[in-house]
Coordinates of C-alpha atoms and ligand atoms in Angstrom, one line a residue:
M600 CA -1.1 11.3 -19.3
K601 CA -3.7 9.2 -21.1
K602 CA -4.5 6.2 -18.9
V603 CA -4.3 2.9 -20.9
P604 CA -5.2 -0.4 -19.3
F605 CA -2.5 -3.1 -19.4
V606 CA -4.9 -5.5 -21.2
T607 CA -6.6 -5.2 -24.5
K608 CA -10.3 -5.8 -25.0
E609 CA -9.5 -9.0 -26.9
Q610 CA -7.3 -10.3 -24.1
L611 CA -9.9 -9.4 -21.5
D612 CA -12.7 -11.1 -23.5
E613 CA -10.8 -14.3 -23.2
I614 CA -9.9 -13.8 -19.5
V615 CA -13.5 -13.3 -18.5
K616 CA -14.4 -16.6 -20.1
K617 CA -12.3 -18.2 -17.4
Y618 CA -12.9 -16.0 -14.4
P619 CA -16.4 -14.4 -13.8
T620 CA -16.5 -10.7 -13.1
P621 CA -15.8 -8.9 -10.9
F622 CA -12.2 -9.7 -10.2
H623 CA -8.9 -8.0 -9.6
L624 CA -6.3 -8.4 -12.4
Y625 CA -2.6 -7.8 -11.8
D626 CA 0.1 -7.1 -14.3
E627 CA 3.3 -9.1 -13.7
K628 CA 5.3 -7.3 -16.4
G629 CA 4.5 -3.9 -15.0
I630 CA 5.3 -5.0 -11.4
R631 CA 8.7 -6.4 -12.4
K632 CA 9.7 -3.3 -14.5
N633 CA 8.7 -1.0 -11.6
V634 CA 10.6 -2.8 -8.8
K635 CA 13.7 -3.0 -11.0
A636 CA 13.6 0.8 -11.6
L637 CA 13.2 1.5 -7.9
K638 CA 16.2 -0.6 -7.0
E639 CA 18.3 1.1 -9.6
A640 CA 17.2 4.5 -8.5
F641 CA 18.6 3.8 -5.0
S642 CA 21.6 1.7 -6.0
W643 CA 23.9 4.5 -5.0
N644 CA 23.2 3.4 -1.4
P645 CA 24.8 0.0 -0.7
G646 CA 22.4 -0.9 2.1
Y647 CA 19.3 0.1 0.4
K648 CA 16.2 -2.1 0.9
E649 CA 12.5 -1.8 0.1
Y650 CA 10.2 -3.4 2.7
F651 CA 6.9 -3.8 0.7
A652 CA 4.0 -2.5 2.7
V653 CA 2.1 -5.8 3.0
K654 CA -1.2 -4.2 3.9
A655 CA -1.4 -2.6 0.5
T656 CA -1.8 -6.0 -1.3
P657 CA -1.4 -8.9 1.1
N658 CA -1.1 -11.6 -1.6
P659 CA 1.8 -14.0 -1.1
F660 CA 2.1 -14.7 -4.8
L661 CA 2.6 -11.0 -5.6
I662 CA 4.9 -10.5 -2.6
Q663 CA 7.0 -13.5 -3.8
I664 CA 7.6 -11.6 -7.1
L665 CA 8.9 -8.6 -5.2
R666 CA 10.9 -10.9 -3.0
E667 CA 12.9 -12.0 -6.1
Y668 CA 14.2 -8.5 -6.2
G669 CA 15.3 -8.6 -2.6
C670 CA 12.3 -6.8 -1.2
G671 CA 11.5 -7.3 2.5
Y672 CA 8.1 -6.9 4.2
D673 CA 6.6 -4.1 6.1
C674 CA 4.1 -5.5 8.5
S675 CA 1.8 -4.1 11.2
S676 CA -0.3 -7.0 12.4
Y677 CA -0.1 -10.7 13.4
T678 CA -1.5 -12.1 10.2
E679 CA 0.8 -9.9 8.0
L680 CA 3.7 -11.3 10.0
M681 CA 2.5 -14.9 9.3
L682 CA 2.1 -14.1 5.6
S683 CA 5.6 -12.7 5.4
D684 CA 7.0 -15.7 7.2
A685 CA 5.2 -18.0 4.6
V686 CA 6.9 -16.1 1.8
G687 CA 10.3 -16.9 3.3
A688 CA 11.2 -13.9 5.5
E689 CA 14.5 -14.3 7.2
A690 CA 15.9 -12.3 10.1
G691 CA 16.0 -8.7 9.2
D692 CA 13.6 -9.1 6.2
I693 CA 10.6 -7.8 8.2
M694 CA 10.1 -4.3 9.3
F695 CA 7.4 -4.3 12.0
S696 CA 6.0 -0.8 11.8
S697 CA 2.9 -1.1 13.9
N698 CA 1.0 1.2 16.2
D699 CA -1.3 0.5 19.2
T700 CA 0.4 -2.9 19.1
P701 CA -0.9 -6.0 20.9
A702 CA 1.7 -7.8 23.0
E703 CA 1.3 -11.1 21.0
D704 CA 2.2 -9.2 17.8
F705 CA 5.5 -8.1 19.3
V706 CA 6.2 -11.7 20.4
L707 CA 5.7 -13.1 16.9
A708 CA 7.7 -10.2 15.3
D709 CA 10.6 -10.9 17.7
K710 CA 10.4 -14.7 17.0
L711 CA 10.6 -14.0 13.3
G712 CA 13.6 -11.8 13.7
A713 CA 11.7 -8.7 12.5
I714 CA 13.2 -5.2 13.0
I715 CA 10.8 -3.6 15.5
N716 CA 9.9 0.0 14.8
L717 CA 8.5 1.5 18.0
D718 CA 5.6 4.0 17.5
D719 CA 5.8 5.4 21.0
I720 CA 8.1 5.9 23.9
T721 CA 5.8 3.9 26.2
H722 CA 6.3 0.9 23.9
I723 CA 9.9 0.4 25.2
E724 CA 8.6 -0.9 28.5
F725 CA 5.6 -2.7 26.9
L726 CA 8.0 -4.5 24.4
E727 CA 10.4 -5.4 27.1
R728 CA 7.5 -6.9 29.2
A729 CA 6.1 -8.7 26.1
I730 CA 9.4 -10.3 24.8
G731 CA 11.6 -10.3 27.9
H732 CA 14.4 -8.2 26.4
I733 CA 15.2 -5.2 24.1
P734 CA 16.5 -6.3 20.7
E735 CA 20.0 -5.3 19.6
T736 CA 18.6 -3.6 16.5
I737 CA 15.6 -1.3 17.1
S738 CA 13.9 1.6 15.3
C739 CA 11.8 4.5 16.5
R740 CA 9.1 6.3 14.6
Y741 CA 9.4 10.1 14.5
N742 CA 6.7 12.7 14.2
P743 CA 8.1 16.3 14.2
G744 CA 4.5 17.7 14.5
G745 CA 3.3 20.9 12.8
L746 CA 2.5 21.0 9.1
F747 CA 4.6 19.3 6.4
K748 CA 5.1 21.8 3.6
I749 CA 6.8 21.8 0.3
S750 CA 7.3 25.5 -0.5
N751 CA 3.8 26.8 0.2
D752 CA 1.9 23.6 -0.4
I753 CA 0.7 21.8 2.7
M754 CA 1.4 18.1 2.0
D755 CA 0.0 16.7 5.2
N756 CA -0.6 17.5 8.9
P757 CA 1.8 15.4 11.1
G758 CA 0.7 17.4 14.1
D759 CA -2.7 15.8 13.8
A760 CA -1.4 12.3 13.2
K761 CA -1.5 9.6 15.8
Y762 CA 1.8 8.1 14.8
G763 CA 5.4 8.6 16.1
M764 CA 7.3 10.3 18.9
T765 CA 8.1 14.0 19.4
T766 CA 11.6 15.3 19.0
E767 CA 12.2 15.2 22.8
Q768 CA 10.8 11.7 23.1
M769 CA 13.1 10.5 20.3
T770 CA 16.2 11.6 22.3
E771 CA 14.9 10.1 25.5
A772 CA 13.9 6.8 23.8
F773 CA 17.3 6.4 22.2
K774 CA 19.0 7.0 25.6
T775 CA 16.7 4.5 27.3
L776 CA 17.1 1.9 24.6
K777 CA 20.9 2.3 24.6
A778 CA 21.0 1.8 28.3
K779 CA 18.9 -1.3 27.9
G780 CA 21.4 -2.8 25.5
A781 CA 20.3 -1.7 22.0
K782 CA 23.3 -1.4 19.7
E783 CA 22.0 -0.5 16.2
F784 CA 19.3 2.1 15.6
G785 CA 16.9 3.1 12.9
I786 CA 14.7 6.2 12.4
H787 CA 11.4 6.1 10.6
A788 CA 8.8 8.7 9.6
F789 CA 5.7 8.8 7.3
L790 CA 4.7 12.4 7.0
A791 CA 2.5 12.6 3.8
S792 CA 0.6 10.0 1.8
N793 CA 0.2 9.5 -1.9
T794 CA 2.5 12.4 -2.9
V795 CA 2.7 13.1 -6.6
T796 CA 5.8 15.2 -6.5
N797 CA 9.5 14.2 -6.7
D798 CA 10.2 16.5 -3.8
Y799 CA 8.5 14.5 -1.0
Y800 CA 11.2 11.9 -0.3
P801 CA 14.1 14.4 -0.5
M802 CA 12.3 16.8 1.9
L803 CA 11.5 14.0 4.3
A804 CA 15.1 12.7 4.0
K805 CA 16.3 16.2 5.1
V806 CA 14.1 16.1 8.2
L807 CA 15.2 12.6 9.1
F808 CA 18.9 13.0 8.3
E809 CA 19.1 16.1 10.5
E810 CA 17.3 14.4 13.3
A811 CA 19.7 11.4 12.9
V812 CA 22.8 13.6 13.2
K813 CA 21.3 15.3 16.3
L814 CA 20.4 11.9 17.9
K815 CA 23.9 10.6 17.2
E816 CA 25.5 13.7 18.8
E817 CA 23.2 13.7 21.8
T818 CA 23.1 10.0 22.5
G819 CA 26.1 8.4 20.8
A820 CA 23.8 5.9 19.2
H821 CA 25.0 4.1 16.0
I822 CA 22.4 4.8 13.4
K823 CA 22.3 1.9 11.0
F824 CA 19.3 2.9 8.8
I825 CA 16.9 5.6 8.0
N826 CA 13.5 4.4 6.8
L827 CA 11.7 6.8 4.5
S828 CA 8.6 4.6 4.8
G829 CA 5.7 4.9 2.2
G830 CA 4.0 7.9 0.7
I831 CA 5.3 8.0 -2.9
G832 CA 2.1 8.3 -4.8
I833 CA 0.7 7.4 -8.2
P834 CA -1.2 9.5 -10.7
Y835 CA -4.8 8.4 -10.2
T836 CA -6.1 11.2 -12.5
P837 CA -5.1 11.5 -16.2
D838 CA -3.8 15.1 -15.6
Q839 CA -1.3 14.1 -12.9
E840 CA 2.4 13.6 -13.9
P841 CA 3.8 10.3 -12.6
N842 CA 6.7 10.5 -10.2
D843 CA 10.1 10.1 -11.6
I844 CA 11.7 7.5 -9.3
F845 CA 15.2 8.3 -10.6
A846 CA 14.8 12.0 -9.8
I847 CA 13.5 11.0 -6.3
G848 CA 16.5 8.6 -5.8
E849 CA 18.9 11.4 -6.9
G850 CA 17.2 13.9 -4.7
V851 CA 17.7 11.7 -1.6
R852 CA 21.3 11.1 -2.6
K853 CA 22.0 14.8 -2.7
V854 CA 20.6 15.4 0.8
Y855 CA 22.6 12.3 2.0
E856 CA 25.8 13.9 0.7
E857 CA 24.9 17.2 2.2
V858 CA 23.8 16.1 5.7
L859 CA 24.9 12.6 6.6
V860 CA 28.3 12.3 4.9
P861 CA 29.8 15.4 6.5
A862 CA 28.6 14.1 9.9
G863 CA 30.6 10.9 9.4
M864 CA 27.4 9.0 8.7
G865 CA 28.1 7.8 5.2
D866 CA 27.4 4.2 6.2
V867 CA 23.7 4.7 6.9
A868 CA 21.4 2.4 4.9
I869 CA 18.3 3.9 3.3
Y870 CA 15.1 1.8 3.6
T871 CA 11.7 2.4 2.1
E872 CA 8.3 0.9 2.8
L873 CA 6.4 1.6 -0.3
G874 CA 3.0 0.0 -1.0
R875 CA 0.9 2.1 -3.4
Y876 CA 3.9 2.9 -5.6
M877 CA 4.9 -0.8 -5.9
L878 CA 1.6 -2.2 -7.0
G879 CA -1.1 0.5 -7.3
P880 CA -1.0 1.0 -11.1
Y881 CA -0.5 -2.7 -11.8
G882 CA -4.0 -3.8 -10.6
L883 CA -7.3 -3.3 -12.3
L884 CA -10.8 -4.1 -11.0
V885 CA -12.6 -5.8 -13.9
T886 CA -16.4 -5.4 -13.8
R887 CA -19.3 -5.6 -16.1
A888 CA -22.3 -3.3 -16.7
I889 CA -25.4 -5.1 -15.6
H890 CA -28.0 -2.4 -15.3
E891 CA -28.8 1.1 -16.6
K892 CA -31.2 3.4 -14.8
H893 CA -32.6 6.7 -15.9
T894 CA -34.1 8.8 -13.1
H895 CA -32.9 12.1 -11.8
K896 CA -29.5 11.1 -13.1
E897 CA -28.1 8.5 -15.4
Y898 CA -26.8 5.4 -13.6
I899 CA -24.8 2.4 -14.8
G900 CA -24.9 -0.4 -12.3
V901 CA -21.9 -2.8 -12.4
D902 CA -21.3 -6.1 -10.8
A903 CA -18.5 -4.9 -8.5
C904 CA -19.2 -2.7 -5.5
A905 CA -17.4 -0.7 -2.8
A906 CA -16.7 -4.1 -1.0
N907 CA -14.2 -4.7 -3.8
L908 CA -12.7 -1.3 -3.9
M909 CA -13.7 1.2 -1.2
R910 CA -11.5 4.2 -1.9
P911 CA -14.1 6.1 -3.9
A912 CA -16.7 5.5 -1.2
I913 CA -14.6 6.4 1.8
Y914 CA -12.3 9.1 0.5
G915 CA -14.2 10.3 -2.6
A916 CA -11.1 9.1 -4.4
Y917 CA -10.9 9.3 -8.2
H918 CA -10.3 6.0 -10.0
H919 CA -10.1 6.3 -13.7
I920 CA -12.5 4.0 -15.7
T921 CA -12.0 2.7 -19.2
V922 CA -15.0 1.2 -21.1
M923 CA -13.2 -1.6 -22.9
G924 CA -13.4 -1.4 -26.7
K925 CA -14.8 2.2 -26.6
E926 CA -11.5 3.9 -25.9
D927 CA -11.8 6.0 -29.1
Q928 CA -15.4 6.9 -28.7
P929 CA -16.3 10.4 -27.5
C930 CA -17.0 10.8 -23.8
D931 CA -20.3 12.4 -24.3
H932 CA -22.4 10.7 -21.6
K933 CA -22.5 11.7 -18.0
Y934 CA -22.9 8.8 -15.6
D935 CA -22.8 7.7 -12.0
I936 CA -21.2 4.3 -12.0
T937 CA -22.7 2.4 -9.0
G938 CA -22.3 -0.8 -7.1
S939 CA -25.1 -2.7 -5.4
L940 CA -24.6 -1.9 -1.8
C941 CA -27.5 -0.4 0.1
E942 CA -25.3 2.7 0.7
N943 CA -25.6 5.7 -1.5
N944 CA -21.8 6.3 -1.4
D945 CA -21.3 3.0 -3.3
K946 CA -20.3 4.8 -6.5
F947 CA -17.1 4.2 -8.4
A948 CA -17.7 7.5 -10.2
I949 CA -20.0 10.5 -10.0
D950 CA -20.9 12.7 -12.9
R951 CA -18.2 11.0 -15.0
M952 CA -18.0 11.7 -18.7
L953 CA -17.7 8.4 -20.5
P954 CA -18.6 6.9 -23.8
K955 CA -22.1 5.5 -24.1
I956 CA -22.2 2.3 -22.0
D957 CA -24.3 -0.7 -23.0
I958 CA -25.3 -3.5 -20.7
G959 CA -22.7 -6.2 -20.9
D960 CA -19.8 -3.8 -21.5
L961 CA -16.6 -4.6 -19.6
L962 CA -15.3 -1.7 -17.5
V963 CA -11.9 -1.6 -15.9
I964 CA -11.3 0.5 -12.8
H965 CA -7.7 1.6 -12.8
D966 CA -5.1 1.8 -10.0
A967 CA -6.7 -0.8 -7.8
G968 CA -3.5 -2.8 -7.3
A969 CA -2.8 -1.3 -3.8
H970 CA -5.2 -0.5 -1.0
G971 CA -7.8 -2.1 -3.3
F972 CA -8.7 -5.7 -2.7
S973 CA -7.1 -5.4 0.7
M974 CA -9.5 -2.8 2.0
G975 CA -12.4 -5.0 1.0
Y976 CA -15.1 -6.0 3.4
N977 CA -18.3 -8.1 3.5
Y978 CA -21.0 -5.6 4.0
N979 CA -24.4 -6.6 2.7
G980 CA -23.1 -10.1 2.6
K981 CA -21.0 -9.3 -0.5
L982 CA -18.3 -11.9 -1.1
R983 CA -14.7 -10.9 -1.8
S984 CA -13.6 -11.3 -5.5
A985 CA -10.9 -13.4 -7.0
E986 CA -7.4 -12.1 -7.8
V987 CA -5.9 -13.1 -11.1
L988 CA -2.3 -12.5 -12.4
L989 CA -1.7 -11.6 -16.0
K990 CA 1.7 -13.2 -16.5
E991 CA 4.5 -12.0 -18.7
D992 CA 3.8 -14.6 -21.3
G993 CA 0.1 -13.4 -21.6
S994 CA -1.3 -16.4 -19.7
T995 CA -3.3 -16.0 -16.5
Q996 CA -3.1 -17.6 -13.1
L997 CA -5.6 -17.5 -10.2
I998 CA -3.8 -16.2 -7.2
R999 CA -6.8 -16.0 -4.9
R1000 CA -10.1 -17.7 -5.5
A1001 CA -13.4 -15.8 -5.0
E1002 CA -15.1 -16.2 -1.7
T1003 CA -18.1 -18.6 -1.5
P1004 CA -21.0 -18.3 0.9
N1005 CA -19.2 -21.0 2.9
D1006 CA -16.3 -18.6 3.6
Y1007 CA -18.8 -15.9 4.6
F1008 CA -20.6 -18.2 7.0
A1009 CA -17.5 -20.0 8.3
T1010 CA -17.4 -18.2 11.6
F1011 CA -20.9 -19.4 12.5
D1012 CA -19.5 -22.8 13.1
C1013 CA -19.8 -22.2 16.9
F1014 CA -23.6 -22.9 17.2
E1015 CA -26.2 -25.2 15.6
I1016 CA -28.3 -22.9 13.4
G1017 CA -25.0 -21.3 12.2
K1018 CA -23.6 -24.7 11.2
K1019 CA -26.7 -25.3 8.9
L1020 CA -25.4 -22.5 6.7
L1021 CA -22.2 -24.3 6.0
K1022 CA -22.4 -26.7 3.0
Ligands
PLP2000 C1 0.6 2.2 4.8 C2 2.0 2.3 5.2 C3 3.0 2.2 4.3 C4 2.7 2.2 2.8 O1 2.1 3.4 2.4 P1 1.9 3.7 0.8 O2 1.0 4.9 0.8 O3 1.1 2.5 0.3 O4 3.2 3.8 0.2 C5 4.3 2.2 4.7 N1 4.6 2.2 6.0 C6 3.7 2.3 7.0 C7 4.1 2.3 8.4 C8 2.3 2.3 6.6 O5 1.4 2.4 7.6

């Protein structure tokens, strides 16, 4: 599918007068339309709830928009819990799906009334020591091991993943938790990431639903919810077909009718913890071409770098690039699009066919709305960019200012020379 930015060149020319490049731009209209469709796709399940994966885009303004549609928050750290609390999380609105968890994180999660999703059987004791009791509602993360396949396609390798408990441990954990006073149970698994197939959730649902029936029979636990977690992907490349959320919702419903309902478990709520799917396509990294270089290859240097979006550098991930105003020109130039870090992997694209780029051209890097800004870092002293929201009425709002050198130097305030850097 042709990838078209959600802003026009004319709009963007105006926006960059107000906010210097580089910055992340988010699309309110797209975000709202998408979350509405997700809710509708799972409306067959009365208890359905999406817990937005905060780590994907930890911006309270954006999370507040999702909150309007009843979304909760999926957190895995102390600051993510604080952020969710600030956006108005009430008891049961936070899913705390952490791993290798510090005790103080469990304490805050419990204080905020989060549902705690245990990554390991040893965390039962650890949690009990940290918070002094076992919560009445508790969840366990499942890892069936082996390879996760859809027909002959290997989707991912749970056997190699650090997360979750084995089948035997799940049973033991449920028995122990029940003996310690837990009354309502949840099951969670995240077996494949960024899947661009409508079959992932239904396949995962089958694994989890069958495990739930087994756990109920073996332990007598009341299973309140099954959490399908994240993993619904987005089409980063133009040749990928986007997922059909209604086909996915319907696929899960079928498995629910086949497995849970006959087992007398027709009251189980379905939860999701989507991140990428919720915001990925609705964020662009806006940057400007500031250099061209002709050596052994053709390079275009832009004013953004991997510190603003590191997926291409660390995963070799494809992010589509549109040269604004040149959408209809032939892609007859082969470029490496580079950032300014002293790291040769700081390239947004390698050997990418694009229209001829001139210095000063605005480029937008697509699908940066999730796992984009949030993975940013400060290497080479690069400062984090601003985040801007393009509102439904076409106006813009700053929803995070760009860092200044003061922000970068702030933690040197513990000694004299360091303090001199602070203005
Ligand atoms: C990262 C993560 C998610 C969200 O993953 P996406 O690929 O963004 O959908 C959900 N749950 C947990 C526990 C995660 O770690």
